[in-house]
mmCIF file of C-alpha atoms in Angstrom:
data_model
loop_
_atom_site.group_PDB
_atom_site.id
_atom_site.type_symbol
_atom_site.label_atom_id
_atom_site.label_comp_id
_atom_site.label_asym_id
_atom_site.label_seq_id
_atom_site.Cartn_x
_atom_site.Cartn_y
_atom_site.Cartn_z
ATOM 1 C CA UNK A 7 0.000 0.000 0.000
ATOM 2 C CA UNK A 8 1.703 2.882 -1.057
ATOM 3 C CA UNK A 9 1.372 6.448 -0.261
ATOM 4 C CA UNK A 10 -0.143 7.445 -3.545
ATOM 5 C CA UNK A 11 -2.815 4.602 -4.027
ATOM 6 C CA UNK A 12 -3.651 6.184 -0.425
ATOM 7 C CA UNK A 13 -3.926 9.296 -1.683
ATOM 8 C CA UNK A 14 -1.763 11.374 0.832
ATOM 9 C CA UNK A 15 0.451 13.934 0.568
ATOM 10 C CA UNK A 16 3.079 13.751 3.171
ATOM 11 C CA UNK A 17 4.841 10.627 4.129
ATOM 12 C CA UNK A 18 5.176 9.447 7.770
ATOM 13 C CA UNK A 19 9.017 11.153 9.054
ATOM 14 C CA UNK A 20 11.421 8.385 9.184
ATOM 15 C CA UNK A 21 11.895 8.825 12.445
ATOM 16 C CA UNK A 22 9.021 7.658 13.745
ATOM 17 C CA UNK A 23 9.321 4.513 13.091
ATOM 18 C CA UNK A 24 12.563 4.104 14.800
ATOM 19 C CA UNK A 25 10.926 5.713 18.093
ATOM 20 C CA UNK A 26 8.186 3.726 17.860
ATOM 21 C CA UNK A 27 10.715 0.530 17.526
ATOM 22 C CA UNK A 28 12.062 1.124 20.735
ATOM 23 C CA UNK A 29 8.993 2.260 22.830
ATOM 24 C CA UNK A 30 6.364 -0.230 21.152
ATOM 25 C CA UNK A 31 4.197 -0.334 24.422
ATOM 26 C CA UNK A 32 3.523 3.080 24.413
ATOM 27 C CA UNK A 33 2.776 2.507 20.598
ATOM 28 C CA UNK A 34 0.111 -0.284 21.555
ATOM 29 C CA UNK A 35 -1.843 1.316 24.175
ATOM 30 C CA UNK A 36 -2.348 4.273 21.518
ATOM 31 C CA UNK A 37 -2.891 1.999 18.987
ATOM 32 C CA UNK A 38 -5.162 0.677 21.728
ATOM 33 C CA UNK A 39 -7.042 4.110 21.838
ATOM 34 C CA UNK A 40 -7.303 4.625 18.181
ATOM 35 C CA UNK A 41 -9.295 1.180 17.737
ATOM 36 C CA UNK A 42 -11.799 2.097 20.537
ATOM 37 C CA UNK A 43 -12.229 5.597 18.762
ATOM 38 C CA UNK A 44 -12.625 4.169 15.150
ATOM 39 C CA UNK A 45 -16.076 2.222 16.732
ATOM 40 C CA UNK A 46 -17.331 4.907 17.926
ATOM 41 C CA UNK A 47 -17.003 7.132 15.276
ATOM 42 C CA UNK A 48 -18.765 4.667 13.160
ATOM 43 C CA UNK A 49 -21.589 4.132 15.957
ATOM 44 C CA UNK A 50 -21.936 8.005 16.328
ATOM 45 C CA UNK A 51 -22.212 8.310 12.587
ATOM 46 C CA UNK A 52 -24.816 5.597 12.757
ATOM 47 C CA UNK A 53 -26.846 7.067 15.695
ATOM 48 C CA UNK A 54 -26.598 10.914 13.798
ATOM 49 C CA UNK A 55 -27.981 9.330 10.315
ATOM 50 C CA UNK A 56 -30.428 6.593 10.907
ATOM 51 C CA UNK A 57 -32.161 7.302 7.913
ATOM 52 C CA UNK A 58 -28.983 6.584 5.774
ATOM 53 C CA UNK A 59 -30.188 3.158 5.298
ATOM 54 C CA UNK A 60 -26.629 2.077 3.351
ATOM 55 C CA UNK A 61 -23.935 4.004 5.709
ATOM 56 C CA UNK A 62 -25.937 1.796 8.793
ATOM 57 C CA UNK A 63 -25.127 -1.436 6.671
ATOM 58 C CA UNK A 64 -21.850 -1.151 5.510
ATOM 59 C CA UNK A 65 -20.921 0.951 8.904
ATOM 60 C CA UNK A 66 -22.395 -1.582 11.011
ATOM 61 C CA UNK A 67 -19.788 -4.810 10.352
ATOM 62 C CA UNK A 68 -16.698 -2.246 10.724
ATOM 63 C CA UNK A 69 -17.945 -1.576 14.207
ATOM 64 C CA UNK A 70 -17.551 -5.023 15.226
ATOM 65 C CA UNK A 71 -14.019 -5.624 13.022
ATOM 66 C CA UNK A 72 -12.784 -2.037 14.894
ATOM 67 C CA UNK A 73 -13.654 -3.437 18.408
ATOM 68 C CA UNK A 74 -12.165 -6.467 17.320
ATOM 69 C CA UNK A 75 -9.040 -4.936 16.258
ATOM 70 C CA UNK A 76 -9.413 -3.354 20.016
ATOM 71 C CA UNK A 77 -9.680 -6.803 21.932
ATOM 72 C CA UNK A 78 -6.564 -8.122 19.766
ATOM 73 C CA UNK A 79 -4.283 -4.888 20.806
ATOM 74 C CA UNK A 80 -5.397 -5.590 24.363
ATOM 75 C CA UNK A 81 -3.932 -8.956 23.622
ATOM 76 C CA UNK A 82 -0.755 -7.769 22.579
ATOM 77 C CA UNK A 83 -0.394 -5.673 25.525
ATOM 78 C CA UNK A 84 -1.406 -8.601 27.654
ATOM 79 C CA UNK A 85 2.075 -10.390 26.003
ATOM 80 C CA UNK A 86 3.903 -7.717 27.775
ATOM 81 C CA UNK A 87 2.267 -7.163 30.541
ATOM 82 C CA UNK A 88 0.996 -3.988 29.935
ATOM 83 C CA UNK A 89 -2.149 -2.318 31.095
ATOM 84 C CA UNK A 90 -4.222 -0.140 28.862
ATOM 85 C CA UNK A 91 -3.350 3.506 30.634
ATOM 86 C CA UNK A 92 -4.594 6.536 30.570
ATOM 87 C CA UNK A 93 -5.778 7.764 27.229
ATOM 88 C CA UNK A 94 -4.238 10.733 25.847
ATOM 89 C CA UNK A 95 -5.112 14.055 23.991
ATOM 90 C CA UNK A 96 -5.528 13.015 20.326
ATOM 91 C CA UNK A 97 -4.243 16.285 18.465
ATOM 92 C CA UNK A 98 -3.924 14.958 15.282
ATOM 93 C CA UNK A 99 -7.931 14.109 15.281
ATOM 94 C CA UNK A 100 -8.556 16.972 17.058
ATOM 95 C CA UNK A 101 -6.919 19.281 14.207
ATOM 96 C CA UNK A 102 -8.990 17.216 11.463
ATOM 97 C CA UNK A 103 -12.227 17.902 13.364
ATOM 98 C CA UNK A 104 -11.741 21.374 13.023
ATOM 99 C CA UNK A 105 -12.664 20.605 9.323
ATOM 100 C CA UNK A 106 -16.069 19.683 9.941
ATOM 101 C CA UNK A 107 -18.795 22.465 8.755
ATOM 102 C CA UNK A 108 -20.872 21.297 11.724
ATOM 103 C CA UNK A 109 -22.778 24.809 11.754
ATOM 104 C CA UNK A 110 -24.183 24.583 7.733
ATOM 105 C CA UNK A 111 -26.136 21.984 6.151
ATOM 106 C CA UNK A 112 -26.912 18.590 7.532
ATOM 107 C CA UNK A 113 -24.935 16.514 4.463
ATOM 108 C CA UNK A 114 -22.134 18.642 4.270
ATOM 109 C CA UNK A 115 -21.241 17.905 8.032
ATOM 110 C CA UNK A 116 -21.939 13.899 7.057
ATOM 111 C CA UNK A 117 -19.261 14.571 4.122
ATOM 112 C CA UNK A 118 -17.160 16.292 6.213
ATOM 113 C CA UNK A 119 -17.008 13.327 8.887
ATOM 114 C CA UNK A 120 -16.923 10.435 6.571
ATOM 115 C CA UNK A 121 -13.521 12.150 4.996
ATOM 116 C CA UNK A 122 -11.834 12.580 7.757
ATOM 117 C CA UNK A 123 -12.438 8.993 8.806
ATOM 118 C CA UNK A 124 -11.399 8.088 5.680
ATOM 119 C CA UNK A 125 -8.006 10.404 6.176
ATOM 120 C CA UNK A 126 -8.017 8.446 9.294
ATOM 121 C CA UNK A 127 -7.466 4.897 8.181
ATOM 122 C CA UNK A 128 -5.264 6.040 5.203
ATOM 123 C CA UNK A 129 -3.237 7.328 7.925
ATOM 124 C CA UNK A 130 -3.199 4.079 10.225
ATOM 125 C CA UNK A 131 -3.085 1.823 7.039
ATOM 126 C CA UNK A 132 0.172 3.849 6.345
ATOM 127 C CA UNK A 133 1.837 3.731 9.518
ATOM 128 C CA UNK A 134 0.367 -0.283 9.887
ATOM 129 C CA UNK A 135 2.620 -0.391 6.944
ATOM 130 C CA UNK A 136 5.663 0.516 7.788
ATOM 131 C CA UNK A 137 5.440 -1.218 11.327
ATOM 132 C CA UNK A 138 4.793 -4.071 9.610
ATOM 133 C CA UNK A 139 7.833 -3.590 7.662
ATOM 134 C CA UNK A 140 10.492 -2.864 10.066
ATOM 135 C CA UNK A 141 9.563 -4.358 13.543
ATOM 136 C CA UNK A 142 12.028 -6.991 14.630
ATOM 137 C CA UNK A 143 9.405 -9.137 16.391
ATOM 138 C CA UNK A 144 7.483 -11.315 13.557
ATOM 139 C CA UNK A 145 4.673 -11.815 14.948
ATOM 140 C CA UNK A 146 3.768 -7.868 15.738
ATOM 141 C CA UNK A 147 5.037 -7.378 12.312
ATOM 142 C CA UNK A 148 2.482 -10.011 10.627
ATOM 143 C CA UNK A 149 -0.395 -8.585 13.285
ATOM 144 C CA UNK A 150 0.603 -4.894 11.635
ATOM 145 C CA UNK A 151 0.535 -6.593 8.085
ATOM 146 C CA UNK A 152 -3.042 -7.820 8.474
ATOM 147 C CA UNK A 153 -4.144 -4.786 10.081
ATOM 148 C CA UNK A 154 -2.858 -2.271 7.407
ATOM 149 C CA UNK A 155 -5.120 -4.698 5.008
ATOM 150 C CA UNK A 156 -8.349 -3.909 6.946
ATOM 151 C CA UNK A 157 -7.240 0.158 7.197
ATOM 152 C CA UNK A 158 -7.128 0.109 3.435
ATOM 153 C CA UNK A 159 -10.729 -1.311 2.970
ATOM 154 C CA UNK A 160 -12.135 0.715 5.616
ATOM 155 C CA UNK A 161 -10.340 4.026 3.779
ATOM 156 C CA UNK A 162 -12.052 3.220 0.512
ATOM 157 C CA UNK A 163 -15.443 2.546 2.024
ATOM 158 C CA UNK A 164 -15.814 5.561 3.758
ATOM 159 C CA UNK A 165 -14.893 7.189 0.492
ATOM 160 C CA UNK A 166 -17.334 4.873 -1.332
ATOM 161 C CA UNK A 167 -20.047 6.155 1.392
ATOM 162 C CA UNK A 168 -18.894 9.841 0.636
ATOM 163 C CA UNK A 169 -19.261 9.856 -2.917
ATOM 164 C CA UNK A 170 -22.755 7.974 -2.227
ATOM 165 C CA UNK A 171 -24.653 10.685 -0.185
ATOM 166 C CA UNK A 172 -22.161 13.827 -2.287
ATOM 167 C CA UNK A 173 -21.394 13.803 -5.855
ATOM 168 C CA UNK A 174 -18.021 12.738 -7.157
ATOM 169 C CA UNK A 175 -17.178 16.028 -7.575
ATOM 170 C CA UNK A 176 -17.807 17.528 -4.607
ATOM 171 C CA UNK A 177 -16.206 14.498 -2.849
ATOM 172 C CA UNK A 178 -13.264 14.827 -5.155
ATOM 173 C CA UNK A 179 -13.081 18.864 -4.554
ATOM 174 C CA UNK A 180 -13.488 18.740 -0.482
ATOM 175 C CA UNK A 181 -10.929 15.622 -0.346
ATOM 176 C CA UNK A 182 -8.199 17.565 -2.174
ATOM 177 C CA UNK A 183 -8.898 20.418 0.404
ATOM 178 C CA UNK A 184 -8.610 17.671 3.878
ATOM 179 C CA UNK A 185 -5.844 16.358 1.835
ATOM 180 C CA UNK A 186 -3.496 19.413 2.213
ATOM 181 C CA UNK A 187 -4.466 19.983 5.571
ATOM 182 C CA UNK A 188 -3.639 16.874 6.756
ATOM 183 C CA UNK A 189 0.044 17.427 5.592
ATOM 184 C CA UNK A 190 -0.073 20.244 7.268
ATOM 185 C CA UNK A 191 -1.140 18.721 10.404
ATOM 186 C CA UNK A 192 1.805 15.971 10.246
ATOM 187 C CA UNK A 193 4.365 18.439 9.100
ATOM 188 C CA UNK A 194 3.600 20.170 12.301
ATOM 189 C CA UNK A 195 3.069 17.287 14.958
ATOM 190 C CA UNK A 196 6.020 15.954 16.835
ATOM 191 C CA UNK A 197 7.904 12.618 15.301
ATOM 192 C CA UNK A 198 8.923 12.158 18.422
ATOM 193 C CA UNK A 199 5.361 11.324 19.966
ATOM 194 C CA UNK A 200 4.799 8.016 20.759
ATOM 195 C CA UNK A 201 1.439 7.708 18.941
ATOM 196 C CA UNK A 202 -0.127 6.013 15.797
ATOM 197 C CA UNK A 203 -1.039 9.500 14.670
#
């Protein structure tokens, strides 16, 4: 999965990954965090549009693959001994929220918030990657592996959703927009973090 089919901008600094190498825990119980979060985005997206009889469908089954991604993190940390912890201040979803026109009309804000979910998991399925790729322990590497596979479907399903309740062009128009200011948001935010994103 490379950077273009996902459509960003900015690669992840090379740095990160080397941090994250050596502090893996504190990688996991974010990664932790970030799993718990992605179900219930998609469960507050269900309960905000009821009536959108296919985003309750298709959003329905990646609520129960996101809390099982959850359970096997937990499991991970369980190898290791490691308790969950606190949860910390996500900035980097914080900074995409900003995006969402939550005061204007009803189906802009539901574009606004499937795209960023969709920057989301292109930005997980990214960094899945190249944990997968350069981890020393196999077996976190092949967990990472199959986990960057499910980010990737879940990316072009919530851009499948967008461009079902928008047309393609406005889809296309407002991406390119989130697009650049997601580079800017990861140009800005610290490689040194100890976070997914």
């Amino acid at each position: 999965m490379s950077l273009t089919t996902l459509g960003l901008e900015l690669p992840t600094d090379p740095r990160w990954v080397d941090i994250a190498a050596m502090r893996i825990g504190d990688i996991l119980i974010d990664h932790a965090y970030c799993e718990q979060k992605a179900a219930s985005s998609c469960i507050s997206l269900i309960v905000h549009y009821p009536e959108k009889t296919q985003l309750v469908e298709v959003l329905t089954p990646i609520v129960a693959e996101e809390w099982g991604h959850f359970q096997r993190v937990l499991k991970e940390l369980k190898k290791r001994d490691l308790s969950l912890g606190r949860q910390r201040k996500d900035e980097y979803v914080g900074q995409l929220m900003k995006l969402v026109r939550n005061k204007g009309d009803y189906e802009e804000a539901l574009l606004d918030r499937l795209l960023i979910c969709a920057l989301i998991e292109a930005r997980s399925c990214e960094r899945f990657k190249i944990l997968s790729e350069n981890l020393s322990d196999k077996g976190l590497s092949k967990f990472y592996r199959e986990l960057m596979v499910s980010e990737a479907g879940h990316y072009r399903t919530f851009l499948a959703l967008a461009e079902t309740y928008s047309s393609k062009e406005t889809v296309r128009e407002r991406w390119k927009q989130f697009l650049h200011v997601e580079a800017e948001i990861i140009k800005n935010l610290d490689p040194n973090a100890l976070r997914i994103h």
